[in-house]
Amino acid sequence: MSKNKMNSQNSSMLQKLSSQTIRLRVVQPPINIKRLLIEYIDKYKGQPGIICVRSTEEGNTLEAYLRARHINVAVSYAPGQMKDQIFITTNLADFRKCPVNVRFMIHISSPKSLGEYLLDIGSVKNDLPCEVILYFKQANTKKQWWTINKRIDIDNEEKIRQYNGLQSVAQYANTSRCLRKEIARYLGGDCHPCHQCSNCLYKGELDDITLESQTLIALVKLAHGQYNKINIAQIVTGSRNQRILENGAKIYEQYGALQHYSQEKVLNLIDYLIATDYLKIRQGRYLFITTAGLEVLENKIAVKRKKFSEYPLRFTSYDKELFEKLRLKRLELAKETKVAPFIVFTNTSLNDMVRVLPQTSAEFLTVEGVGKYRLEHYGDAMMAIIKDYLNEKNLKAVC
Ligand SMILES: [Zn+2]
């Protein structure tokens, strides 16, 4: 991670993060981003939150998704007017000029650098506790990486600056250290562990990843800095990429050694090894081994990391009565068709039905986990239950 000299702006950011009201979180797949958003909106029902998206198109899709679930969302912002809404934005410039009190801020796409992320955090007032969540998806970062790589309108120096930016976020997302300490390190300072970020609060088991780490570190050592991290991930997963094969990837005994892993998972592992100082990166791209990395190869250090799927999420339905009616219908359908209830619909689908309150086939298809088969086989039965319930309660689905 690049070390910036600690200036007054950096130390005031660190002071803000030390206020104990900013709670840093990192979430990664397999947790589904839409379910994560619903979880946070539910948790802070009736209180404001910000969702940061990368493009207007992404924002529009998300807005439609949340509105279909009867969630009050806004896309234009007038300072001081934000009360109980969920605000979707591509640009926090207005918020930075006039910071707001929100209960959560979620970036559903990675910022270009940790520095940019910190500017965004600066747009949150710290009067009330606020959860600041980064949803990190390695596949998106890989795409951003290739976009920079292909650009011909910027010079090498600018490319390195942009690679370093992406790398700073990837390391923040994959470190096991206290997230506040990680930011302090990035800013060129230090601080005590915060005891309230997602890493400090992690109580789950740790995966022993020593063997996988040794495979990666050994390959980096042999390659003498000629490969970037995507190349390394391609080699160990046994990629058939022509350029990699032409460059002699198969001569390494590590070729295909981690073929049961996805490239994204290996890239996360590499970012973890960089964040933990077992590997280092130069010129924004090329991987090298460190002294600590050598100790891993010599079996002097065991490498362990947390499991991302362990992040505690509680999905609750806001209308238990309707959920129960749908659950009983599901049981009936399961008995009729002689399959297990979760084959008919998962609990996630039932919860989402309670939110969407579908009344037409098109609406039913927007429910999580519903495709043509489930619509055709079970759609009418479930929609009849919802319709009766709405009539009984004198409710109308608001779209
Ligand atoms: Zn912490």
Short mmCIF file of C-alpha atoms and ligand atoms in Angstrom, two decimals:
data_model
loop_
_atom_site.label_atom_id
_atom_site.label_comp_id
_atom_site.label_asym_id
_atom_site.label_seq_id
_atom_site.Cartn_x
_atom_site.Cartn_y
_atom_site.Cartn_z
CA MET A 1 0.00 0.00 0.00
CA SER A 2 1.39 3.40 -0.91
CA LYS A 3 2.63 5.44 2.01
CA ASN A 4 1.59 9.05 1.99
CA LYS A 5 3.23 11.57 4.21
CA MET A 6 1.01 12.40 7.18
CA ASN A 7 -0.22 15.94 6.54
CA SER A 8 -2.84 17.94 8.43
CA GLN A 9 -5.63 16.77 6.11
CA ASN A 10 -4.68 13.13 6.72
CA SER A 11 -4.46 13.57 10.47
CA SER A 12 -7.90 15.22 10.59
CA MET A 13 -9.30 12.25 8.61
CA LEU A 14 -7.71 9.88 11.10
CA GLN A 15 -9.17 11.92 13.94
CA LYS A 16 -12.60 11.64 12.34
CA LEU A 17 -12.22 7.87 12.07
CA SER A 18 -11.15 7.75 15.72
CA SER A 19 -14.41 9.38 16.80
CA GLN A 20 -15.91 5.90 17.37
CA THR A 21 -19.02 6.78 15.39
CA ILE A 22 -17.67 5.65 12.00
CA ARG A 23 -17.88 1.85 11.80
CA LEU A 24 -15.92 0.39 8.92
CA ARG A 25 -17.09 -2.78 7.20
CA VAL A 26 -15.91 -4.79 4.20
CA VAL A 27 -18.23 -7.32 2.59
CA GLN A 28 -17.44 -9.61 -0.34
CA PRO A 29 -19.26 -12.23 -2.41
CA PRO A 30 -20.72 -14.85 -1.91
CA ILE A 31 -22.88 -12.37 0.01
CA ASN A 32 -25.37 -10.99 -2.48
CA ILE A 33 -25.29 -7.19 -2.74
CA LYS A 34 -29.06 -6.79 -3.10
CA ARG A 35 -29.69 -8.87 0.00
CA LEU A 36 -27.06 -6.84 1.83
CA LEU A 37 -28.79 -3.57 0.90
CA ILE A 38 -32.17 -4.85 2.04
CA GLU A 39 -30.57 -5.96 5.30
CA TYR A 40 -29.17 -2.49 6.01
CA ILE A 41 -32.32 -0.67 4.92
CA ASP A 42 -34.32 -2.92 7.27
CA LYS A 43 -31.87 -2.46 10.10
CA TYR A 44 -32.15 1.34 9.91
CA LYS A 45 -35.78 1.52 8.88
CA GLY A 46 -36.96 5.11 8.53
CA GLN A 47 -33.45 6.54 8.83
CA PRO A 48 -31.30 7.95 6.04
CA GLY A 49 -28.57 6.08 4.21
CA ILE A 50 -26.40 6.58 1.14
CA ILE A 51 -25.73 4.02 -1.58
CA CYS A 52 -22.80 4.89 -3.85
CA VAL A 53 -22.91 3.46 -7.38
CA ARG A 54 -20.42 3.73 -10.24
CA SER A 55 -22.74 4.73 -13.08
CA THR A 56 -26.15 6.32 -13.63
CA GLU A 57 -27.26 3.09 -15.29
CA GLU A 58 -26.31 1.06 -12.22
CA GLY A 59 -28.15 3.63 -10.08
CA ASN A 60 -31.31 3.42 -12.20
CA THR A 61 -31.40 -0.39 -12.02
CA LEU A 62 -30.97 -0.28 -8.27
CA GLU A 63 -33.59 2.43 -7.86
CA ALA A 64 -36.13 0.30 -9.78
CA TYR A 65 -35.22 -2.74 -7.67
CA LEU A 66 -35.70 -0.89 -4.37
CA ARG A 67 -38.87 0.92 -5.47
CA ALA A 68 -40.37 -2.46 -6.45
CA ARG A 69 -39.79 -3.39 -2.80
CA HIS A 70 -41.61 -0.25 -1.62
CA ILE A 71 -38.48 1.46 -0.34
CA ASN A 72 -38.37 5.24 -0.34
CA VAL A 73 -35.38 6.16 -2.53
CA ALA A 74 -34.13 9.45 -3.92
CA VAL A 75 -31.62 10.25 -6.62
CA SER A 76 -31.39 14.04 -6.44
CA TYR A 77 -30.08 15.76 -3.36
CA ALA A 78 -30.67 19.15 -1.86
CA PRO A 79 -28.50 19.69 1.23
CA GLY A 80 -30.56 19.71 4.40
CA GLN A 81 -33.56 18.01 2.80
CA MET A 82 -32.48 14.46 3.37
CA LYS A 83 -34.58 13.00 6.15
CA ASP A 84 -35.67 9.41 6.11
CA GLN A 85 -34.60 8.52 2.62
CA ILE A 86 -32.20 6.16 0.99
CA PHE A 87 -30.13 8.20 -1.40
CA ILE A 88 -28.49 6.65 -4.50
CA THR A 89 -25.62 8.62 -5.98
CA THR A 90 -22.67 8.39 -8.36
CA ASN A 91 -21.06 11.51 -6.95
CA LEU A 92 -20.75 12.66 -3.36
CA ALA A 93 -19.47 16.16 -4.21
CA ASP A 94 -22.57 17.90 -2.80
CA PHE A 95 -22.41 15.82 0.36
CA ARG A 96 -18.75 16.71 0.82
CA LYS A 97 -19.62 20.42 0.78
CA CYS A 98 -22.40 19.85 3.26
CA PRO A 99 -21.84 16.60 5.25
CA VAL A 100 -24.97 14.75 6.37
CA ASN A 101 -25.95 12.51 9.24
CA VAL A 102 -26.69 9.09 7.81
CA ARG A 103 -26.83 5.72 9.52
CA PHE A 104 -25.06 3.85 6.75
CA MET A 105 -23.11 4.43 3.56
CA ILE A 106 -22.58 1.52 1.17
CA HIS A 107 -20.30 1.56 -1.86
CA ILE A 108 -21.63 -1.18 -4.11
CA SER A 109 -18.77 -0.66 -6.58
CA SER A 110 -15.18 -0.14 -5.52
CA PRO A 111 -13.84 3.41 -5.57
CA LYS A 112 -10.80 4.07 -7.79
CA SER A 113 -8.49 4.39 -4.81
CA LEU A 114 -8.52 4.30 -1.03
CA GLY A 115 -7.85 8.06 -1.14
CA GLU A 116 -11.09 8.58 -3.09
CA TYR A 117 -12.91 6.34 -0.61
CA LEU A 118 -11.67 8.46 2.29
CA LEU A 119 -12.99 11.61 0.58
CA ASP A 120 -16.38 9.87 0.39
CA ILE A 121 -16.22 8.96 4.08
CA GLY A 122 -15.57 12.67 4.67
CA SER A 123 -19.08 13.45 3.44
CA VAL A 124 -20.62 11.75 6.47
CA LYS A 125 -21.17 13.76 9.65
CA ASN A 126 -20.10 11.90 12.74
CA ASP A 127 -22.77 12.98 15.23
CA LEU A 128 -24.52 9.59 15.01
CA PRO A 129 -23.02 6.12 14.59
CA CYS A 130 -22.69 5.36 10.89
CA GLU A 131 -21.75 2.06 9.25
CA VAL A 132 -19.43 2.64 6.29
CA ILE A 133 -19.53 -0.46 4.10
CA LEU A 134 -17.39 -1.34 1.11
CA TYR A 135 -18.79 -4.12 -1.08
CA PHE A 136 -15.71 -5.44 -2.83
CA LYS A 137 -16.05 -7.65 -5.87
CA GLN A 138 -12.72 -8.85 -7.24
CA ALA A 139 -14.26 -9.55 -10.68
CA ASN A 140 -15.07 -5.82 -11.05
CA THR A 141 -11.61 -4.76 -9.96
CA LYS A 142 -10.14 -7.16 -12.52
CA LYS A 143 -12.25 -5.47 -15.22
CA GLN A 144 -11.10 -2.02 -14.06
CA TRP A 145 -7.51 -3.29 -14.16
CA TRP A 146 -7.83 -4.40 -17.80
CA THR A 147 -9.49 -1.11 -18.72
CA ILE A 148 -6.44 0.79 -17.43
CA ASN A 149 -4.13 -1.72 -19.11
CA LYS A 150 -5.72 -1.16 -22.53
CA ARG A 151 -5.76 2.64 -22.40
CA ILE A 152 -3.54 4.34 -24.97
CA ASP A 153 -4.45 7.92 -24.05
CA ILE A 154 -2.47 7.93 -20.78
CA ASP A 155 1.26 7.48 -20.17
CA ASN A 156 2.88 4.74 -18.13
CA GLU A 157 3.27 6.94 -15.07
CA GLU A 158 -0.47 7.66 -15.00
CA LYS A 159 -1.21 3.95 -15.47
CA ILE A 160 0.98 3.10 -12.47
CA ARG A 161 -0.85 5.74 -10.42
CA GLN A 162 -4.20 4.19 -11.35
CA TYR A 163 -3.01 0.61 -10.72
CA ASN A 164 -1.76 1.72 -7.30
CA GLY A 165 -5.17 3.24 -6.61
CA LEU A 166 -6.97 -0.04 -7.39
CA GLN A 167 -4.40 -1.96 -5.39
CA SER A 168 -4.92 0.23 -2.31
CA VAL A 169 -8.64 -0.64 -2.31
CA ALA A 170 -7.99 -4.35 -3.01
CA GLN A 171 -5.63 -4.53 -0.02
CA TYR A 172 -8.05 -2.68 2.27
CA ALA A 173 -10.75 -5.14 1.20
CA ASN A 174 -8.62 -8.21 1.81
CA THR A 175 -6.63 -7.37 4.91
CA SER A 176 -7.34 -9.12 8.22
CA ARG A 177 -5.96 -6.16 10.18
CA CYS A 178 -8.16 -3.56 11.85
CA LEU A 179 -9.59 -1.47 8.97
CA ARG A 180 -8.95 1.80 10.80
CA LYS A 181 -5.32 0.77 11.31
CA GLU A 182 -5.12 -0.09 7.61
CA ILE A 183 -6.32 3.40 6.70
CA ALA A 184 -3.85 4.93 9.17
CA ARG A 185 -1.09 2.95 7.48
CA TYR A 186 -2.21 4.21 4.08
CA LEU A 187 -2.18 7.78 5.39
CA GLY A 188 1.33 7.30 6.75
CA GLY A 189 0.36 7.18 10.44
CA ASP A 190 -0.75 4.67 13.05
CA CYS A 191 -3.60 4.25 15.53
CA HIS A 192 -5.01 1.79 18.07
CA PRO A 193 -7.34 -0.98 16.83
CA CYS A 194 -10.90 0.36 16.68
CA HIS A 195 -12.57 -2.78 18.17
CA GLN A 196 -15.64 -2.12 16.03
CA CYS A 197 -14.75 -2.69 12.37
CA SER A 198 -15.72 -5.91 10.59
CA ASN A 199 -12.20 -7.29 11.09
CA CYS A 200 -11.99 -6.40 14.81
CA LEU A 201 -15.47 -7.88 15.37
CA TYR A 202 -14.82 -11.08 13.42
CA LYS A 203 -15.33 -14.05 15.74
CA GLY A 204 -15.56 -16.82 13.14
CA GLU A 205 -13.03 -19.48 12.37
CA LEU A 206 -9.86 -18.87 10.40
CA ASP A 207 -8.99 -20.81 7.27
CA ASP A 208 -5.48 -22.23 7.17
CA ILE A 209 -4.25 -21.13 3.74
CA THR A 210 -0.56 -21.93 4.20
CA LEU A 211 -0.37 -24.43 1.31
CA GLU A 212 -2.13 -22.11 -1.14
CA SER A 213 0.07 -19.22 0.01
CA GLN A 214 3.23 -21.29 -0.44
CA THR A 215 2.18 -22.18 -4.00
CA LEU A 216 1.67 -18.51 -4.88
CA ILE A 217 4.77 -17.21 -3.12
CA ALA A 218 6.97 -19.94 -4.67
CA LEU A 219 5.73 -19.02 -8.15
CA VAL A 220 6.30 -15.30 -7.54
CA LYS A 221 9.85 -16.10 -6.39
CA LEU A 222 10.58 -18.20 -9.50
CA ALA A 223 9.09 -15.62 -11.86
CA HIS A 224 11.48 -12.84 -10.70
CA GLY A 225 8.96 -10.05 -11.14
CA GLN A 226 8.02 -10.83 -14.73
CA TYR A 227 4.33 -11.43 -13.94
CA ASN A 228 1.52 -9.25 -12.68
CA LYS A 229 -1.02 -10.66 -10.24
CA ILE A 230 -3.55 -11.57 -12.93
CA ASN A 231 -0.88 -13.63 -14.76
CA ILE A 232 0.01 -15.40 -11.50
CA ALA A 233 -3.68 -16.18 -10.89
CA GLN A 234 -3.99 -17.49 -14.47
CA ILE A 235 -0.98 -19.80 -14.08
CA VAL A 236 -1.98 -21.40 -10.76
CA THR A 237 -5.57 -21.93 -11.91
CA GLY A 238 -4.29 -23.64 -15.10
CA SER A 239 -5.65 -21.03 -17.52
CA ARG A 240 -5.69 -21.92 -21.23
CA ASN A 241 -5.06 -18.26 -22.10
CA GLN A 242 -2.90 -18.30 -25.24
CA ARG A 243 -0.52 -15.53 -24.24
CA ILE A 244 0.15 -17.17 -20.87
CA LEU A 245 0.84 -20.53 -22.53
CA GLU A 246 3.12 -18.93 -25.14
CA ASN A 247 5.09 -17.34 -22.31
CA GLY A 248 5.86 -20.79 -20.97
CA ALA A 249 3.38 -20.99 -18.07
CA LYS A 250 3.45 -24.79 -18.15
CA ILE A 251 7.13 -25.00 -17.20
CA TYR A 252 6.19 -24.03 -13.65
CA GLU A 253 5.19 -26.87 -11.36
CA GLN A 254 2.59 -24.48 -9.92
CA TYR A 255 0.69 -24.47 -13.24
CA GLY A 256 -2.84 -25.64 -12.40
CA ALA A 257 -1.92 -26.29 -8.74
CA LEU A 258 -4.96 -24.27 -7.58
CA GLN A 259 -7.25 -25.25 -10.45
CA HIS A 260 -10.18 -25.85 -8.10
CA TYR A 261 -10.14 -22.11 -7.25
CA SER A 262 -11.64 -19.35 -9.36
CA GLN A 263 -9.24 -16.67 -10.60
CA GLU A 264 -11.10 -14.11 -8.47
CA LYS A 265 -10.56 -16.18 -5.34
CA VAL A 266 -6.85 -16.49 -6.10
CA LEU A 267 -6.64 -12.73 -6.73
CA ASN A 268 -8.21 -12.10 -3.32
CA LEU A 269 -5.63 -14.42 -1.83
CA ILE A 270 -2.81 -12.53 -3.57
CA ASP A 271 -4.20 -9.21 -2.31
CA TYR A 272 -4.32 -10.69 1.18
CA LEU A 273 -0.67 -11.79 0.86
CA ILE A 274 0.30 -8.27 -0.27
CA ALA A 275 -1.73 -6.65 2.53
CA THR A 276 0.00 -8.95 5.02
CA ASP A 277 3.46 -8.14 3.58
CA TYR A 278 4.27 -11.64 2.31
CA LEU A 279 4.36 -10.27 -1.23
CA LYS A 280 4.98 -6.77 -2.54
CA ILE A 281 4.03 -5.04 -5.72
CA ARG A 282 6.20 -2.75 -7.82
CA GLN A 283 5.29 -0.31 -10.58
CA GLY A 284 1.68 -0.92 -9.69
CA ARG A 285 1.78 -4.38 -11.25
CA TYR A 286 4.68 -6.75 -10.78
CA LEU A 287 4.86 -9.13 -7.87
CA PHE A 288 7.90 -9.79 -5.71
CA ILE A 289 8.55 -11.85 -2.60
CA THR A 290 9.37 -10.27 0.80
CA THR A 291 11.49 -11.54 3.71
CA ALA A 292 8.30 -12.57 5.53
CA GLY A 293 7.21 -14.37 2.34
CA LEU A 294 10.43 -16.40 2.43
CA GLU A 295 9.58 -17.48 5.98
CA VAL A 296 6.22 -18.77 4.74
CA LEU A 297 8.07 -20.86 2.12
CA GLU A 298 10.39 -22.19 4.83
CA ASN A 299 7.38 -23.30 6.92
CA LYS A 300 8.25 -20.83 9.67
CA ILE A 301 4.91 -19.01 9.41
CA ALA A 302 1.41 -20.49 9.03
CA VAL A 303 -0.94 -18.26 7.03
CA LYS A 304 -4.54 -17.95 8.22
CA ARG A 305 -7.37 -15.70 7.19
CA LYS A 306 -11.02 -15.13 8.00
CA LYS A 307 -13.86 -16.57 5.95
CA PHE A 308 -15.85 -13.93 4.13
CA SER A 309 -19.01 -16.01 4.01
CA GLU A 310 -19.11 -15.84 7.82
CA TYR A 311 -20.21 -12.20 7.84
CA PRO A 312 -23.29 -12.19 10.04
CA LEU A 313 -26.44 -11.34 8.15
CA ARG A 314 -29.93 -11.68 9.51
CA PHE A 315 -32.69 -11.57 6.97
CA THR A 316 -36.01 -10.79 8.52
CA SER A 317 -39.33 -10.38 6.89
CA TYR A 318 -41.20 -7.20 7.82
CA ASP A 319 -44.55 -8.94 7.54
CA LYS A 320 -44.40 -12.22 9.42
CA GLU A 321 -48.10 -12.95 8.96
CA LEU A 322 -47.91 -12.96 5.17
CA PHE A 323 -44.62 -14.84 5.27
CA GLU A 324 -46.31 -17.56 7.34
CA LYS A 325 -49.21 -17.86 4.86
CA LEU A 326 -46.74 -18.15 1.96
CA ARG A 327 -44.71 -20.69 3.90
CA LEU A 328 -47.77 -22.91 4.45
CA LYS A 329 -48.65 -22.66 0.75
CA ARG A 330 -45.10 -23.66 -0.11
CA LEU A 331 -45.42 -26.73 2.13
CA GLU A 332 -48.67 -27.69 0.41
CA LEU A 333 -47.10 -27.31 -3.07
CA ALA A 334 -44.05 -29.32 -1.96
CA LYS A 335 -46.28 -32.19 -0.79
CA GLU A 336 -48.29 -32.12 -4.01
CA THR A 337 -45.19 -32.26 -6.20
CA LYS A 338 -43.28 -34.57 -3.79
CA VAL A 339 -40.22 -32.34 -3.45
CA ALA A 340 -38.58 -30.58 -0.49
CA PRO A 341 -40.07 -27.15 0.35
CA PHE A 342 -36.81 -25.31 -0.42
CA ILE A 343 -36.95 -26.73 -3.95
CA VAL A 344 -40.30 -24.99 -4.42
CA PHE A 345 -39.04 -21.66 -3.00
CA THR A 346 -36.19 -20.72 -0.69
CA ASN A 347 -36.84 -18.55 2.38
CA THR A 348 -35.09 -15.72 0.55
CA SER A 349 -37.67 -15.94 -2.25
CA LEU A 350 -40.55 -15.96 0.25
CA ASN A 351 -39.11 -12.94 2.05
CA ASP A 352 -38.73 -11.13 -1.23
CA MET A 353 -42.34 -11.95 -2.18
CA VAL A 354 -43.42 -10.24 1.04
CA ARG A 355 -41.57 -7.15 -0.15
CA VAL A 356 -42.50 -7.13 -3.82
CA LEU A 357 -46.15 -8.24 -3.28
CA PRO A 358 -46.33 -9.42 -6.92
CA GLN A 359 -49.73 -9.23 -8.62
CA THR A 360 -48.72 -9.98 -12.21
CA SER A 361 -46.44 -12.52 -13.91
CA ALA A 362 -43.95 -9.75 -14.76
CA GLU A 363 -43.80 -8.68 -11.10
CA PHE A 364 -43.51 -12.28 -9.94
CA LEU A 365 -40.47 -12.75 -12.19
CA THR A 366 -38.65 -9.94 -10.34
CA VAL A 367 -38.71 -11.92 -7.07
CA GLU A 368 -35.30 -13.28 -6.00
CA GLY A 369 -34.75 -16.83 -7.22
CA VAL A 370 -37.83 -16.92 -9.48
CA GLY A 371 -37.54 -17.92 -13.12
CA LYS A 372 -39.94 -19.13 -15.78
CA TYR A 373 -40.32 -22.62 -14.27
CA ARG A 374 -41.36 -21.43 -10.82
CA LEU A 375 -43.63 -18.78 -12.30
CA GLU A 376 -45.44 -21.37 -14.44
CA HIS A 377 -45.71 -24.03 -11.73
CA TYR A 378 -46.30 -22.05 -8.57
CA GLY A 379 -46.86 -18.41 -9.55
CA ASP A 380 -50.67 -18.39 -9.58
CA ALA A 381 -50.94 -20.20 -6.24
CA MET A 382 -48.60 -17.77 -4.48
CA MET A 383 -50.10 -14.65 -6.09
CA ALA A 384 -53.58 -15.79 -5.01
CA ILE A 385 -52.38 -15.91 -1.38
CA ILE A 386 -50.88 -12.42 -1.69
CA LYS A 387 -54.03 -11.03 -3.33
CA ASP A 388 -56.29 -12.47 -0.61
CA TYR A 389 -54.00 -11.11 2.06
CA LEU A 390 -53.98 -7.61 0.56
CA ASN A 391 -57.79 -7.65 0.24
CA GLU A 392 -58.21 -8.94 3.77
CA LYS A 393 -55.97 -6.19 5.14
CA ASN A 394 -57.39 -3.64 2.76
CA LEU A 395 -53.88 -3.01 1.45
CA LYS A 396 -52.75 -2.18 -2.02
CA ALA A 397 -49.36 -2.94 -3.47
CA VAL A 398 -47.74 0.40 -4.23
CA CYS A 399 -45.53 0.30 -7.30
ZN ZN B 1 -10.91 -2.34 13.77
#
